[in-house]
XYZ file of C-alpha atoms in Angstrom:
627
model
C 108.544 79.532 134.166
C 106.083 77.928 131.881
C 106.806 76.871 128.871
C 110.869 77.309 129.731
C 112.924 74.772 128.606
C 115.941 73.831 130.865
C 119.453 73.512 129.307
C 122.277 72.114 130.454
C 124.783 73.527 132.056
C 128.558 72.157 132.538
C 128.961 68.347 133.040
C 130.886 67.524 136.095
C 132.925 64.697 135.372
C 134.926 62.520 137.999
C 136.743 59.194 137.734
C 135.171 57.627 141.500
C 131.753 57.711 142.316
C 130.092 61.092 143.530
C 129.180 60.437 147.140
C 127.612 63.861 147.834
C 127.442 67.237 146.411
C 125.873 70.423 147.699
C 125.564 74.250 146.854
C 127.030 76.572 149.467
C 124.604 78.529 151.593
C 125.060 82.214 149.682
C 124.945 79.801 146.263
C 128.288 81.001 145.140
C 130.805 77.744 145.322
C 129.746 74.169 144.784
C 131.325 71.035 146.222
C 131.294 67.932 145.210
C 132.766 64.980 146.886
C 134.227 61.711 145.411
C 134.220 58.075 147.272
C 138.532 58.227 147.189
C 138.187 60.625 149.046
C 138.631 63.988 146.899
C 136.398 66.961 147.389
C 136.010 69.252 144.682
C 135.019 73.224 145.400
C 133.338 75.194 141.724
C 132.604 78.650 141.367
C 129.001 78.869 140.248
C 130.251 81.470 138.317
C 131.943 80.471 135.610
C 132.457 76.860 137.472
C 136.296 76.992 137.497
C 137.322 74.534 140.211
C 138.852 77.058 143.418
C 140.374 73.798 145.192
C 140.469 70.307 145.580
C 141.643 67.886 147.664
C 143.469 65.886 144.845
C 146.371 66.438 143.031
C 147.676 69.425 140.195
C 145.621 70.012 137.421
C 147.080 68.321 134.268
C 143.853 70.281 132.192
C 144.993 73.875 130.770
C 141.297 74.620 130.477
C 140.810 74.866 134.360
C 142.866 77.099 136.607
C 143.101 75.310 140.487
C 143.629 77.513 142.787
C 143.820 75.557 146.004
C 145.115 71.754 146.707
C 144.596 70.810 150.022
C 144.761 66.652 150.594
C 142.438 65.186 152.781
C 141.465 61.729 154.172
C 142.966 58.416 153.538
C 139.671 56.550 153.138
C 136.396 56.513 151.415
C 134.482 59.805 151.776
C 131.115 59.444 153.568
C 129.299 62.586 154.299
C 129.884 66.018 153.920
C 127.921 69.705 154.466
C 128.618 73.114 154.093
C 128.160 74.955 157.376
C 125.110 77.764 158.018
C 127.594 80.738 156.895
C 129.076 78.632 154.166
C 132.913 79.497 155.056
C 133.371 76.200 156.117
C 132.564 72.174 154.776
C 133.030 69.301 157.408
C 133.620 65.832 155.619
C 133.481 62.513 157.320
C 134.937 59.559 156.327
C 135.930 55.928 156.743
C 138.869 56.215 157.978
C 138.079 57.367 161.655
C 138.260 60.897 160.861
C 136.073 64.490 160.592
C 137.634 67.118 158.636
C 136.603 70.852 158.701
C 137.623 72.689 156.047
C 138.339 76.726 154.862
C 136.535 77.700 152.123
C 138.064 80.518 150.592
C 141.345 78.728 151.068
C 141.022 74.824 151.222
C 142.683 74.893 154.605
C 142.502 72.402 156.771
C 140.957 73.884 159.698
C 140.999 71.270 161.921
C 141.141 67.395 162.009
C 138.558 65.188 164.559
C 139.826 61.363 164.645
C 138.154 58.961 166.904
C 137.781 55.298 166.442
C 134.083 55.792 166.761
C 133.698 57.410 163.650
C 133.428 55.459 160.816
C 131.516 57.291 157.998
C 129.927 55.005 155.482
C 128.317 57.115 152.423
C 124.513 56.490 151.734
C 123.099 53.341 151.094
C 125.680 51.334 152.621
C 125.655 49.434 155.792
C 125.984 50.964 158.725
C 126.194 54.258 156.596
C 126.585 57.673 158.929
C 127.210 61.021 158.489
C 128.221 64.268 159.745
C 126.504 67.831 160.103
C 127.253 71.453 161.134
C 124.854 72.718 163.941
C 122.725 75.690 163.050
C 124.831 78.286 164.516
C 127.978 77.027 162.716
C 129.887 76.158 166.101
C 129.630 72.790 167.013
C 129.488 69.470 163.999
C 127.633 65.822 164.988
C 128.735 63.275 163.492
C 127.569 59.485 163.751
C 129.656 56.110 163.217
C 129.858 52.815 164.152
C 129.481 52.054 168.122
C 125.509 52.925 167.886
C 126.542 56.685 169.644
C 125.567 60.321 168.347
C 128.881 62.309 168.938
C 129.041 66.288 169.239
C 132.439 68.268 168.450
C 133.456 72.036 169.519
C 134.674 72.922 166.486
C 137.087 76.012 167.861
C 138.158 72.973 170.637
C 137.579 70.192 168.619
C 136.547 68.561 171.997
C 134.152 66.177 172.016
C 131.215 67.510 174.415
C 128.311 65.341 174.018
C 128.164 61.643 173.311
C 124.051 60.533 172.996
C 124.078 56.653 173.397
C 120.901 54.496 173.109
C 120.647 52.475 169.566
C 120.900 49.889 169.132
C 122.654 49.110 165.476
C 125.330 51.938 163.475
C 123.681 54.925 163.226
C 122.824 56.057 160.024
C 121.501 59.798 159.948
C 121.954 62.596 162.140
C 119.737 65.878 161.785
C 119.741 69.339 163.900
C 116.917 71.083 164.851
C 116.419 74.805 162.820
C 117.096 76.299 166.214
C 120.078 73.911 166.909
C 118.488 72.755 170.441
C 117.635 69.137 169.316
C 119.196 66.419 167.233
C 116.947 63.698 165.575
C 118.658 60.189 164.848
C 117.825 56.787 163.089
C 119.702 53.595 162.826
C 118.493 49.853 161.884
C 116.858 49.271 164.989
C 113.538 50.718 163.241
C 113.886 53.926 166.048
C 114.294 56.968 165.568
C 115.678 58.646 168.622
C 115.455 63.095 169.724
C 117.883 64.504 171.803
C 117.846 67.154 173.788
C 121.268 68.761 173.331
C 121.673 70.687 176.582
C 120.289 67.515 178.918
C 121.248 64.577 177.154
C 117.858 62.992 177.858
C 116.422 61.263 174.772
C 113.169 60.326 173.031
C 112.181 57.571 171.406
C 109.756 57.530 168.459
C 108.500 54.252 167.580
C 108.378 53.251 164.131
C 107.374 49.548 162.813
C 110.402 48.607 160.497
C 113.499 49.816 159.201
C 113.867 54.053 159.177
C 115.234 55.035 155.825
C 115.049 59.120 155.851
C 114.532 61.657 158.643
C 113.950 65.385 158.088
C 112.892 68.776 160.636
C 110.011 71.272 159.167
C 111.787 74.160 158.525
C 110.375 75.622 161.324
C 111.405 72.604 163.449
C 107.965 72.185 165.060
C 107.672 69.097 163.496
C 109.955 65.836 162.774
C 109.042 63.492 159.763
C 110.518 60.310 159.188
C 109.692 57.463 157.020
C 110.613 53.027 156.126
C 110.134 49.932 154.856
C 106.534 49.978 156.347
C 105.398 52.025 153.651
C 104.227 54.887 155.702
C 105.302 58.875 156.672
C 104.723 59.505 160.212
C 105.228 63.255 161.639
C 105.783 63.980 165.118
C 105.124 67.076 167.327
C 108.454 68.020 168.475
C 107.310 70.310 171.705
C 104.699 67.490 172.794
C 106.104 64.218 171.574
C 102.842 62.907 170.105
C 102.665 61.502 166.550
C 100.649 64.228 164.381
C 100.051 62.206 161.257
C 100.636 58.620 160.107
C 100.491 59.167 156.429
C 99.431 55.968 154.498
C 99.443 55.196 150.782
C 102.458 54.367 149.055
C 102.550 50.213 148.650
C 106.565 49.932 148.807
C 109.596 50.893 150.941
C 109.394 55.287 151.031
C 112.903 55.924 150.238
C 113.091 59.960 150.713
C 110.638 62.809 151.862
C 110.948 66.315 152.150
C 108.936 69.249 153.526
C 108.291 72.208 151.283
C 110.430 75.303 152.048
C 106.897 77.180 153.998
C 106.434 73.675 155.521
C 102.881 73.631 154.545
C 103.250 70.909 151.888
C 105.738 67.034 152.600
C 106.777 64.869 149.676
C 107.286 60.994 149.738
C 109.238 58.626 147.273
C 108.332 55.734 147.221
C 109.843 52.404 145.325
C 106.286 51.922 144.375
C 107.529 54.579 141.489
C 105.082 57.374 143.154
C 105.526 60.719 144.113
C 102.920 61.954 146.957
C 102.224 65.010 148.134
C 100.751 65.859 151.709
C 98.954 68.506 153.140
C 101.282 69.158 156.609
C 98.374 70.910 158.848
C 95.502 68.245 157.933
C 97.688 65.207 157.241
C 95.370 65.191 153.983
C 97.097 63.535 150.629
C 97.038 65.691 147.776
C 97.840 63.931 144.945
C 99.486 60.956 143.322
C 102.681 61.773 140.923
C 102.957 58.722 138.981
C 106.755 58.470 137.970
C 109.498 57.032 135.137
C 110.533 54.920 137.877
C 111.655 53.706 141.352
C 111.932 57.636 143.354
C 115.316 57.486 145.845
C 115.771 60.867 146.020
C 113.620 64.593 145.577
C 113.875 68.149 146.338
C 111.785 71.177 146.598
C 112.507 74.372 144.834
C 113.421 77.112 147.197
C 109.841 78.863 146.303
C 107.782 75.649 146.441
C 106.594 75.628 143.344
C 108.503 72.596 142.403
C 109.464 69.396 143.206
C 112.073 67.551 141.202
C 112.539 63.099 141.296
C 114.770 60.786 140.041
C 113.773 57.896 137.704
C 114.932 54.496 136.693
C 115.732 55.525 133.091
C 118.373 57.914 135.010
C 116.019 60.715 134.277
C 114.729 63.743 136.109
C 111.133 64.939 136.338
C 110.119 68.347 137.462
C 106.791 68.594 138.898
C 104.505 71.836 139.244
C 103.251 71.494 143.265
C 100.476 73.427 142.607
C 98.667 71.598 139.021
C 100.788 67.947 139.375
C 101.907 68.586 135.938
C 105.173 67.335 134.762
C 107.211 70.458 133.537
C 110.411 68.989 132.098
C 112.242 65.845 131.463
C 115.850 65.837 131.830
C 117.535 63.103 130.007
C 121.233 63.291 129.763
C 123.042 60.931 132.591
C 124.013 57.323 131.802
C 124.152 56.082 135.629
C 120.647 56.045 137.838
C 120.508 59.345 139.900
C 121.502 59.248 143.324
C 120.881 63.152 144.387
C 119.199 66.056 143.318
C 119.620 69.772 144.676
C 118.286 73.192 143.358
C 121.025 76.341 143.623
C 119.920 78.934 146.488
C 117.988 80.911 144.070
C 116.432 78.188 142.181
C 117.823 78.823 138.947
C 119.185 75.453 138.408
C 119.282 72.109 139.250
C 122.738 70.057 140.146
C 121.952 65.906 139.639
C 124.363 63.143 140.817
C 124.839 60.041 139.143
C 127.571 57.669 140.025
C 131.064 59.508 138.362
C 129.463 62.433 137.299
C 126.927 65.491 138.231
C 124.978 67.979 135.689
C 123.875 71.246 136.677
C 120.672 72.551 134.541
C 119.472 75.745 133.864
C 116.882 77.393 132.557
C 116.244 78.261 129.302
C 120.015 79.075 128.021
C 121.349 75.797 126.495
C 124.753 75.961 127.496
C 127.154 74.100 125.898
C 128.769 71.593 127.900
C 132.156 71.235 129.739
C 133.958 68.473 130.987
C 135.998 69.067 134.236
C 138.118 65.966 134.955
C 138.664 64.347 138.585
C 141.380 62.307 139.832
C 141.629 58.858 141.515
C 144.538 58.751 143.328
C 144.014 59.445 147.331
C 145.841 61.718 149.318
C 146.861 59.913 152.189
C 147.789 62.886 154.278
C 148.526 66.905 153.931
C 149.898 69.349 155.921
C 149.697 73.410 155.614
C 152.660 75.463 155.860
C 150.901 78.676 157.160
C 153.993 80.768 157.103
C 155.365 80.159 153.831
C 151.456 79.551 152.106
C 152.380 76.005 151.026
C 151.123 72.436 151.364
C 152.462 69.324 151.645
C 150.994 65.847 150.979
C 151.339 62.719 151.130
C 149.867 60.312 148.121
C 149.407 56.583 147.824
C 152.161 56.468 145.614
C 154.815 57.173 148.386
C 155.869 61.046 146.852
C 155.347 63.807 148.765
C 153.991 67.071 146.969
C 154.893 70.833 147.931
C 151.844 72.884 146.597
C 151.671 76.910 145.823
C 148.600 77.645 147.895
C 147.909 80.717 146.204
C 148.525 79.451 142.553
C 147.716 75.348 142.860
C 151.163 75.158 141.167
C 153.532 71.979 142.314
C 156.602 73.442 143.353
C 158.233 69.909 144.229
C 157.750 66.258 144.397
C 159.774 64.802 146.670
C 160.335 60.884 145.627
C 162.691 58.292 147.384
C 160.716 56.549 149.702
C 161.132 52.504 148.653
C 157.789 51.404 150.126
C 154.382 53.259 151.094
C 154.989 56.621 153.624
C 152.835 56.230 156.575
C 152.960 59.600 158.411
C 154.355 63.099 157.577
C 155.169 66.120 160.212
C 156.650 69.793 159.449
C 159.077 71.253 161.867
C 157.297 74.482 163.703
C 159.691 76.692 161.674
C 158.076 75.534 158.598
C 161.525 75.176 157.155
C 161.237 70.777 157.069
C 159.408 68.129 156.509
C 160.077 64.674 157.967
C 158.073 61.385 156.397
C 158.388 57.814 157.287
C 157.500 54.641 155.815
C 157.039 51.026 155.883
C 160.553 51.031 154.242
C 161.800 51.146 157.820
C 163.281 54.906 156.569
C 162.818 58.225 157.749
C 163.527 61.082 155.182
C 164.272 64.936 156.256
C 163.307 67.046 153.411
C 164.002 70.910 152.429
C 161.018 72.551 151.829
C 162.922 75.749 149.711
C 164.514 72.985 147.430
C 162.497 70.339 147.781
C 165.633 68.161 148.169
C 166.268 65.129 150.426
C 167.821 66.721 153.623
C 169.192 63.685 154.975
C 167.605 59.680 155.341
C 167.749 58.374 158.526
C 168.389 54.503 158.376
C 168.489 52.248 161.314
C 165.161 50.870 161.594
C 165.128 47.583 161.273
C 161.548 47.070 160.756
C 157.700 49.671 159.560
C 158.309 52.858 160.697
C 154.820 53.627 162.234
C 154.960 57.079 163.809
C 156.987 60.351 163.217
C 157.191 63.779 165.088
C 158.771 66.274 165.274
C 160.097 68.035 169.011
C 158.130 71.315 169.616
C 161.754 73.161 169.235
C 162.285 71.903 165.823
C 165.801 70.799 166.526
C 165.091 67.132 166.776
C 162.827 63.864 165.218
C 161.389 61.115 167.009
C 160.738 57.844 165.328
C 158.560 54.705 166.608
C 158.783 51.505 164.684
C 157.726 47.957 164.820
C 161.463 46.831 165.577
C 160.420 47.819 169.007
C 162.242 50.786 169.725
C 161.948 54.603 169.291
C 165.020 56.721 167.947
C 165.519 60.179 168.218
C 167.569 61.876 165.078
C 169.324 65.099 165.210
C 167.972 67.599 162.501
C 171.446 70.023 162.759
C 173.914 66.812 162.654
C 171.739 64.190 160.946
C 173.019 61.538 163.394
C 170.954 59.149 165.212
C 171.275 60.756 169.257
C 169.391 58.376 170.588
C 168.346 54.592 170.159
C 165.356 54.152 173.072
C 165.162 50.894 173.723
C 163.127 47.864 176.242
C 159.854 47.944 174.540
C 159.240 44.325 173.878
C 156.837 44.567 170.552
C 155.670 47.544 168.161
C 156.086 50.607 169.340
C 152.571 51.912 168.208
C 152.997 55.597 169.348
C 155.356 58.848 170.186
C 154.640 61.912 171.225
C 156.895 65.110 172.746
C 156.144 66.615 175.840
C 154.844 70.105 175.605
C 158.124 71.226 176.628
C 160.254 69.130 174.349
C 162.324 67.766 177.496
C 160.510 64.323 177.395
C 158.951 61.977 175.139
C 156.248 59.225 175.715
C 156.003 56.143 173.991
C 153.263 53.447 174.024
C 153.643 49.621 172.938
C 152.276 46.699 172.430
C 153.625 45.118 175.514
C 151.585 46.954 177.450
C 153.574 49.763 178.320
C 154.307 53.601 178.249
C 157.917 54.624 178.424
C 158.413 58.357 179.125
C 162.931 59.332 178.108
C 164.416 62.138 178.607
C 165.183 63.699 175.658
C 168.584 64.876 176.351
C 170.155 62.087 177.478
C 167.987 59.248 176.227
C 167.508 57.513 179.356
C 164.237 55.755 180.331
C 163.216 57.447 183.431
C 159.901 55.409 183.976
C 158.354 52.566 182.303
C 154.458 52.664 183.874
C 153.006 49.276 183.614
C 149.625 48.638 184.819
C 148.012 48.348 182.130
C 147.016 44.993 180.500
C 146.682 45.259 176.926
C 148.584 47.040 174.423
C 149.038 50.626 174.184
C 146.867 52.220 172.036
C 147.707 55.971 172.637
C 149.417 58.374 174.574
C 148.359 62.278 175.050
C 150.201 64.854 177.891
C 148.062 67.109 179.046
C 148.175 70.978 177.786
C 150.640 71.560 180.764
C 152.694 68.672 180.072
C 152.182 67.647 183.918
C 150.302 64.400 183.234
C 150.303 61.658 180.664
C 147.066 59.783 179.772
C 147.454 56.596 178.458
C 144.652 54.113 176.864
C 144.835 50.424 176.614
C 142.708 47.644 175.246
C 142.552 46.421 178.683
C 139.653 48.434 178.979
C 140.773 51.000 180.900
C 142.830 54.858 181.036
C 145.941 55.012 183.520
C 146.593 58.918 184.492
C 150.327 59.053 184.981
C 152.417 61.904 186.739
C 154.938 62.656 183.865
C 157.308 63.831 185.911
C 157.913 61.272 188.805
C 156.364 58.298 186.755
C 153.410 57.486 189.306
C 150.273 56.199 188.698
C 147.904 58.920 189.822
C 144.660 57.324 188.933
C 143.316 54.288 187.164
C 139.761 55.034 185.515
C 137.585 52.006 185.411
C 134.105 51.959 183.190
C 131.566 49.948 184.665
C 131.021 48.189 181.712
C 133.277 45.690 179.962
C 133.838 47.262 176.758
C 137.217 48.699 175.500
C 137.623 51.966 175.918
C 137.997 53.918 172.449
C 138.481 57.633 173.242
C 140.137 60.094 175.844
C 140.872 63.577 175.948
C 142.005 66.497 178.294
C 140.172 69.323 178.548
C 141.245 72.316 177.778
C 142.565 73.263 181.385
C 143.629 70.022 181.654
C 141.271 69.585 184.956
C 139.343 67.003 183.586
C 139.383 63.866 181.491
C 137.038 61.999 179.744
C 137.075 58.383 178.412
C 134.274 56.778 175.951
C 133.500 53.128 175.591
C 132.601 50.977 172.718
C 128.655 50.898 173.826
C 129.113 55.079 173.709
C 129.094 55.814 177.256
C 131.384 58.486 178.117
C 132.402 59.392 182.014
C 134.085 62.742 182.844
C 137.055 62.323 185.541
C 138.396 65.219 187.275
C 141.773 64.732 187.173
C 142.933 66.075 190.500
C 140.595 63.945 192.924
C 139.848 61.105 190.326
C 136.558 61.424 191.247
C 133.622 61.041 188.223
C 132.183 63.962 187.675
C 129.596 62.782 185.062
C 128.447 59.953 183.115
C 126.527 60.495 179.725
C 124.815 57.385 179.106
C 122.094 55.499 177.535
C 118.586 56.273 178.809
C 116.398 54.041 177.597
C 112.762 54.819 176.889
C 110.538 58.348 176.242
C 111.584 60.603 179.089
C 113.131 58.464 181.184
């Protein structure tokens, strides 16, 4: 490649801040992901946009083939996983999405109020990231936890507690048997996945970047203390402490054979180590500040950012800078080569450039959006989606075209929550209007609005038969609409406060609500009576779940404890008590619905068994190397 020039390939350009971006696996698609929330997926090909998670295209140029809506919050994080079918995205507003490639499907939707996925560089930040073997996604947040997700469940079946601040990155092993973590607390923290027991790895200050050797023998992590230490994985002894750079090191990297490391440093050096030695091998001086690197996938490059929102590309072998690559307006915040190492994709605030070499490409502009998808939903049978914006219009996409068959106004005020009927033949919305609107998918036309809420309608569903709606709202009661007649059946009322939740029974013969007055109410469906109202609990209802069987009902409180309820003769069954006084955040059945678990706020998670009430296990914080 000597004496090659790069060119430049198409200009990305998006109206939010790019929070990540990443080339699939194979090298064939690109993402990129916005801060409102919108991920973009490019053919490398000819780099027409295959889907997004925004709106229709309004540019004739670009043909979108896939609009799938996503989160409701800032985006975070986000990775393709090890077979590149799939991208997980994390965001702020409590929620992991995994995602379809090929057709911007939502595969499946993780919320717990742990997760709260701040992008790089921001406080608390977090992230979340595909295991090696594609099955399982960690994810990090906010209550100082490490949180691991079946992703054919979406169970949560590991919770790793022990820091003592947000954690901010989470890393798998190459063979997928350890995790490596780092938060404020100037630890860095390896977990064994199968036992749960921990490791911690001392470090002086502040841990800003954490990466595996690609064989995952060895785990390098560097801080504010200005150093690069790497640790023996197997033996838990520190290898190296790699001195030298006189500022904050704000990214390293190993080389792809893992026989060479690289440090950036705000000291504006590049250094390169020798792994096996722990010998430096030379001193890049640089345009600038370095926050972010990468290796070429053969090693024989390194590329760094620079304050004059610059690139350098650096021969590993001589030191020699081989190109400049001036073209952004905004500092760069990532850099990435393609799979083969053909070009280069840089990040820069609203807008990412992909360089090649030695073609000169002329330039395209792609545009972004910036309005956020509050919510979607995929009609499977019919290959459509529906979504919810900010604006308070719902949109019926083509999923095979991208086209907008409908747009489905009428809603005064902000919609809140959306639900399809299992026939795929409706869609029911509500909204802080206090409405709830029945809409024909075919036509796209206002089936019917419900009106008798007096107050936000907070929750919407639909019964598991199709035939009829439930509606909770802050006027304190829950009313059940019939889809055929468009009448009101049922008016559910003695909560005394927001109704905050409603679900259906598994069987459709029952549904549970929970309130703020510290109740669940379970009606019958049919003739609208309140059969039980279960108090115990102390604090207002923050969910309700039935188990897979319908034959119990979980309910969570911030009283700081889960009630397990017989849903069919109303009794309290069990009352599951942490030993701790934090709020409980999370519960969940398991599949089988023989066991339970509950998570609190300092991450430690007990299993119940549901029958006996018994604790099976607790995963909890153990403090201190192999203890």
């Amino acid at each position: 490649m000597a004496g090659v020039q790069f060119g430049e390939l198409p200009f990305l350009s998006f109206d939010d801040d790019v929070v990540s971006c990443m080339y699939s696996p194979n090298g064939e698609s690109f993402a990129v992901g916005s801060i409102s929330g919108i991920i973009d997926v490019y053919s490398t090909s000819d780099w027409q946009r295959i889907w997004t998670t925004a709106g229709n295209y309004s540019t004739s140029d670009w043909r979108g083939i896939w609009t799938t809506p996503g989160h409701s919050d800032q985006l975070g994080s986000m990775a393709y996983s090890p077979k590149g079918d799939m991208i997980v995205s994390g965001f702020l507003d409590n929620t992991v999405k995994l995602w379809n490639v090929t057709t911007g499907h939502c595969h499946r939707t993780i919320r717990d109020r742990h997760i709260k996925i701040r992008r790089q560089g921001e406080k608390g930040g977090g992230c979340a990231e595909f295991s090696p073997q594609g099955n399982a996604v960690a994810a990090s947040g906010n209550d100082d936890s490490v949180r691991i997700w079946d992703i054919e469940t979406g169970e949560c079946s590991r919770v790793f507690a022990g820091h003592t601040t947000d954690v901010k990155m989470v890393v798998y092993s190459p063979r997928g048997d350890t995790i490596a973590s780092s938060c404020l607390d100037s630890a860095v923290r390896l977990w064994h996945i199968a036992t749960g027991v921990d490791y911690v790895l001392s470090h002086t200050n502040s841990v800003t970047t954490v990466v595996y050797s690609p064989q995952g023998d060895l785990l390098a992590y560097a801080g504010d203390d200005k150093s690069v230490k790497v640790w023996d994985v197997e033996t838990r002894q520190c290898r190296h402490n790699l001195t030298g750079h006189s500022q904050s090191i704000k990214c390293i990297r190993f080389s792809p054979k893992g026989d060479q490391l690289a440090s950036g440093s705000q000291d504006e050096t590049l250094h390169l180590w020798d792994v096996k030695t722990g010998a430096h091998i030379r001193t890049l001086s640089c345009r600038g500040a370095v926050l972010t690197l990468a290796y070429s996938p053969q090693g024989d490059q390194v590329a760094s950012n620079s304050h004059d929102n610059s690139l350098q590309v650096w021969d590993t072998e001589t030191g020699e800078c081989r190109y400049t690559l001036i073209g952004h307006v905004d500092a760069v915040t990532k850099i990435l080569y393609s799979p083969k190492g053909d070009q280069i994709a840089s990040v820069s605030k609203g807008t990412v450039r992909l360089w090649n070499v030695g073609t000169g490409r002329s330039r395209v502009v792609l545009n972004g959006y910036s309005k956020k998808i509050l919510s979607a939903t995929y009609l499977s049978k019919k290959r459509q989606v529906a979504s919810l914006s900010e604006d308070g219009t719902i949109r019926i996409w083509d999923a095979k075209t991208g086209a907008c068959i409908h747009t489905l106004t009428g809603h005064d005020k902000g919609a809140l929550s959306l639900a399809y009927s299992p026939q795929e033949d409706r869609i029911v919305s509500c909204s802080s209007d206090g409405t709830v609107r029945l809409w024909d998918v075919e036509s796209g036309s206002c089936y019917n609005i419900f009106r008798g809420h007096s107050n936000e309608v907070c929750d919407v569903d639909f019964s598991p038969q199709g035939g009829q709606v439930a509606s909770a709202s802050k006027d304190e009661t829950v009313r059940l609409w019939n889809v055929e007649t468009r009448e009101c059946q049922h008016i559910l009322t003695g909560h005394r406060g927001d109704v905050n939740d409603v679900v259906y029974a598994p069987q459709g013969d029952q549904v549970a609500s929970g309130g703020a007055d510290h109740t669940v109410r379970l009606w019958n469906v049919g003739t609208g009576a309140c059969h039980h109202t279960l108090s115990g609990h102390g604090g207002s209802i923050t969910s309700v779940v039935y188990s897979p069987n319908g034959n119990w009902i979980a309910s969570n409180s911030n009283d700081r404890t889960v009630r397990l309820w017989n849903a069919a003769t109303g009794e309290s069954h069990h009352v599951f008590r942490h030993d701790s006084p934090d709020i409980i955040r999370r519960m969940a059945f398991s599949p089988r619905g023989d066991q339970l678990a509950s998570g609190d706020e300092t991450g430690v998670v007990y299993i119940w068994d549901v029958k006996s009430g018994n604790r099976r296990l607790t995963l909890t914080d153990r403090r201190g190397i192999g203890s």
